[in-house]
Coordinates of C-alpha atoms and ligand atoms in Angstrom, one line a residue:
X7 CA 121.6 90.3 -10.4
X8 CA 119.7 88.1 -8.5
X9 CA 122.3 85.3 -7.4
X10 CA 122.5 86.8 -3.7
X11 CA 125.6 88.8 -3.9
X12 CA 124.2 91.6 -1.6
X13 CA 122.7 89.4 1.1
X14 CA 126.3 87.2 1.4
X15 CA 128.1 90.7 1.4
X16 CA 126.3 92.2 4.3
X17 CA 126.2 89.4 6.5
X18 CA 130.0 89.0 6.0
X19 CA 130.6 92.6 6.7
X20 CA 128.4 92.7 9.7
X21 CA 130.4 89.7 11.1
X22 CA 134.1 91.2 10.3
X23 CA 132.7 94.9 11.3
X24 CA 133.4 95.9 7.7
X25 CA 131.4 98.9 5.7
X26 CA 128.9 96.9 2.9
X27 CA 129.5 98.7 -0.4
X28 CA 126.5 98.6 -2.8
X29 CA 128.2 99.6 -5.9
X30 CA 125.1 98.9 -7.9
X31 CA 123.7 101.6 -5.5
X32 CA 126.2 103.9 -7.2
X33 CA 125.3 103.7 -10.4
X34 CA 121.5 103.7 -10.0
X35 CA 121.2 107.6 -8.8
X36 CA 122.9 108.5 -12.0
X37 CA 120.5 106.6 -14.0
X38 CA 118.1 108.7 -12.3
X39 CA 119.1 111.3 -12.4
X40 CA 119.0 111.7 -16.3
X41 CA 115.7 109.7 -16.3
X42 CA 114.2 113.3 -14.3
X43 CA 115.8 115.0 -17.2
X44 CA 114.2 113.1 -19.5
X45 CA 117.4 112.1 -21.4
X46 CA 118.2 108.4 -22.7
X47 CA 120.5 106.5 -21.2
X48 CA 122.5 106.2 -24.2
X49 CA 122.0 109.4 -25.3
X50 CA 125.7 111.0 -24.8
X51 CA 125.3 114.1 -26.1
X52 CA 122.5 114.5 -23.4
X53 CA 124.4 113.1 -20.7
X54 CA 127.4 115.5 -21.7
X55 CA 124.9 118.8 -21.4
X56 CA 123.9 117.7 -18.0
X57 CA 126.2 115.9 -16.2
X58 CA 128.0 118.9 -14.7
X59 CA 124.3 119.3 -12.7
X60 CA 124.9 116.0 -10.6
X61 CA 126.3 115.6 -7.5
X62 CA 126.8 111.8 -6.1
X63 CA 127.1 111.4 -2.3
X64 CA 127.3 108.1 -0.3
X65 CA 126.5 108.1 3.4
X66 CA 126.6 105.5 6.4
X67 CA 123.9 105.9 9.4
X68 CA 124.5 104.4 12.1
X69 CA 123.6 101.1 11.8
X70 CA 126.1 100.7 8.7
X71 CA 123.5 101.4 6.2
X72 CA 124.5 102.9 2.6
X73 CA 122.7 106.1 1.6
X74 CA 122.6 107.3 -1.8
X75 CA 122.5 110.9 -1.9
X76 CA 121.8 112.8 -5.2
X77 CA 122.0 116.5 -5.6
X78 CA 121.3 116.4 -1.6
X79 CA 118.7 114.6 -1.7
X80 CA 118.5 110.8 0.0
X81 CA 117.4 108.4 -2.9
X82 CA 118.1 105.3 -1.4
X83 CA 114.3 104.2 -1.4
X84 CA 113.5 105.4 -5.1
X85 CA 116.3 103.8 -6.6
X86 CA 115.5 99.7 -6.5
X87 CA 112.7 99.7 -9.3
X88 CA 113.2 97.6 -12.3
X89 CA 113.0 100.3 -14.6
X90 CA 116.0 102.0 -13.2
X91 CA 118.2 98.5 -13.1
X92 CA 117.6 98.4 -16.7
X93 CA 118.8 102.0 -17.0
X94 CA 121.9 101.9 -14.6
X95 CA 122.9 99.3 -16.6
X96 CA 122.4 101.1 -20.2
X97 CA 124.1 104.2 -18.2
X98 CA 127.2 101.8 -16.9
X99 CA 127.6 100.8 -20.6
X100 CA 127.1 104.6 -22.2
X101 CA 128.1 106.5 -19.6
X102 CA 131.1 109.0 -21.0
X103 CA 134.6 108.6 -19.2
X104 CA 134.2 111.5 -17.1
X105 CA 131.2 109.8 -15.5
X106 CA 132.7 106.5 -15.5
X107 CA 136.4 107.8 -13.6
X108 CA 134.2 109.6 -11.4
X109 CA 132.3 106.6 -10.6
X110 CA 135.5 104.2 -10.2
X111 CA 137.4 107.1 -7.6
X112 CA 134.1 107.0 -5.5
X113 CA 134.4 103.2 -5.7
X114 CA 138.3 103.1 -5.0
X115 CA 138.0 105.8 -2.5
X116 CA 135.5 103.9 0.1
X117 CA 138.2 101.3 -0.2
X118 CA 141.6 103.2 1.2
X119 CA 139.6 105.1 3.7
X120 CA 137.6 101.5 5.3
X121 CA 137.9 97.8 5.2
X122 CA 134.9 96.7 3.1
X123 CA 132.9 93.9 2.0
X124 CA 132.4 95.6 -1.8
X125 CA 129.8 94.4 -3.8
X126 CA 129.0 94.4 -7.9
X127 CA 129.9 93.0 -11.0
X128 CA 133.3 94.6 -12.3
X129 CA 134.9 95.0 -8.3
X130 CA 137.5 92.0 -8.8
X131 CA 138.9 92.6 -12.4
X132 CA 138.7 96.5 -12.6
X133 CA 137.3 98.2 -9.4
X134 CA 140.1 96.2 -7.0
X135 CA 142.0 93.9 -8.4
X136 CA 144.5 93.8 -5.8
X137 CA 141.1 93.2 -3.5
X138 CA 142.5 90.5 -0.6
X139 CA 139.6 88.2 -1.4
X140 CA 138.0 87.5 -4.2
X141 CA 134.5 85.9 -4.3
X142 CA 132.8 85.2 -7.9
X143 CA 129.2 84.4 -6.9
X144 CA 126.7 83.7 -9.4
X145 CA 123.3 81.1 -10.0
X146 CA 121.3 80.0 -13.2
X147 CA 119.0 83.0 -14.3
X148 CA 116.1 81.2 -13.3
X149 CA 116.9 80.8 -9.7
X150 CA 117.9 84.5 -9.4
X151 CA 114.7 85.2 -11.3
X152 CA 113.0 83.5 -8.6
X153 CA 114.5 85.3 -6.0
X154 CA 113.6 88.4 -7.2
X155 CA 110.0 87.9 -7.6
X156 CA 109.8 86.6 -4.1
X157 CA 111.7 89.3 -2.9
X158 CA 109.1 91.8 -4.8
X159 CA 106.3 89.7 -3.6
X160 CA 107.2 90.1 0.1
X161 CA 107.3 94.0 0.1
X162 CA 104.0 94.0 -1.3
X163 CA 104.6 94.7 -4.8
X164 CA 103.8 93.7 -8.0
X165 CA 105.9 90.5 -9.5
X166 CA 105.9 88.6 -12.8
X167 CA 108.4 85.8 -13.0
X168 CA 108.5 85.8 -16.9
X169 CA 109.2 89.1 -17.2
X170 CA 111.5 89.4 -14.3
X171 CA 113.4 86.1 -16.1
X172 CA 113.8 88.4 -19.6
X173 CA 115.2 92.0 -17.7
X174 CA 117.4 89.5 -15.7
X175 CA 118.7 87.7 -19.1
X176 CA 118.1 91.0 -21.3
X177 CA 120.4 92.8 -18.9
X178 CA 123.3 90.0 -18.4
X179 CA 123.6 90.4 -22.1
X180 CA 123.7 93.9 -21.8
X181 CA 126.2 94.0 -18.5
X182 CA 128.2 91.4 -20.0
X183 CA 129.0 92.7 -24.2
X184 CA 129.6 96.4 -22.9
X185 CA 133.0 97.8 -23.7
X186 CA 134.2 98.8 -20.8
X187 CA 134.4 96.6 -17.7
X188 CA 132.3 94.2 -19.5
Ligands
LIG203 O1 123.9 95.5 -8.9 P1 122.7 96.4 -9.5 O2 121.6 95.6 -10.1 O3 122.2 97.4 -8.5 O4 123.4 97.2 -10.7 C1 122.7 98.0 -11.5 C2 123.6 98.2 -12.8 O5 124.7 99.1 -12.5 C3 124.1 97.0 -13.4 O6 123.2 96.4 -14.4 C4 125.4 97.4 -14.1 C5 125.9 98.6 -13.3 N1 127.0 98.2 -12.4 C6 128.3 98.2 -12.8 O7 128.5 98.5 -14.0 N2 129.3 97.9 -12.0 C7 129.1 97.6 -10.7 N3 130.1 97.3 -9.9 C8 127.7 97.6 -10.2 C9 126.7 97.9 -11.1

């Protein structure tokens, strides 16, 4: 999180005339999804009861953008709030197989259909590891702390550094112990 990953990505796509593939992007609508329910990310029984209610779209406009879509609805603008990168990444590490496979054909299916420039933790050792190029990108957590609060600070929004440092480290830890794709 943080170390620039997406702003590299979709400059080198735009220059190769590649699609950009957010695959945080992916996981973040489930993680909302279940927070509307009301149901913990790590609670499996919960995500088992509704998980049959979700459907998981992605869409390109025009100019190349990703677009999230979530039971036909466009969440591409709710779904960059801290809140919900702690919870896609408790959902990424609880989410039941069914919801992970699901996830990694969406993933692998952009890939056969497009040349992309894909983008996220786990693409080079389990999404594609036959991926052409390879690019491990990654800075000290304070840098990509600071990155983030001046990104938050120039949309206008609210930004404290400490506590942007701690979700940054607190969800490392958690991205990074996981049992799958860890
Ligand atoms: O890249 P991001 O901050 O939008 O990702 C949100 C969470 O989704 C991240 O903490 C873990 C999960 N994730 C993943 O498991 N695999 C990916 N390729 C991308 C994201």
């Amino acid at each position: 999180a943080g170390a620039g990953k997406s702003t590299i990505a979709r400059r080198l796509a735009k220059e190769l005339g590649f699609y950009y593939v957010d695959t945080g992007a992916i996981y973040r609508p489930v993680a909302y999804f279940f927070d509307l329910w009301g149901v913990s990310p790590k609670d499996i029984d919960g995500i088992t009861r509704y998980i049959d209610e979700l459907t998981i779209g992605i869409e390109y406009d025009d100019e190349g953008v990703q677009h999230m879509i979530m039971n036909g609805m466009d969440v591409t603008g709710d779904i960059r709030t801290p809140d919900l990168s702690q919870k896609a990444s408790l959902v990424s590490a609880h989410a039941i197989p069914e919801v992970r496979s699901f996830l990694m054909e969406l993933q692998r299916s952009l890939a056969r259909e497009h040349s992309v420039i894909m983008d996220g933790r786990d693409i080079g050792t389990v999404v594609l590891p036959k991926a052409t190029v390879k690019i491990f990108l990654t800075a000290t957590p304070e840098v990509r702390a600071k990155r983030r609060t001046d990104e938050l600070i120039a949309k206008g929004q609210k930004a404290d550094y400490n506590k942007i440092l701690k979700d940054i480290q607190q969800r490392d830890y958690q991205d990074t112990h996981r049992a799958a794709a860890p």
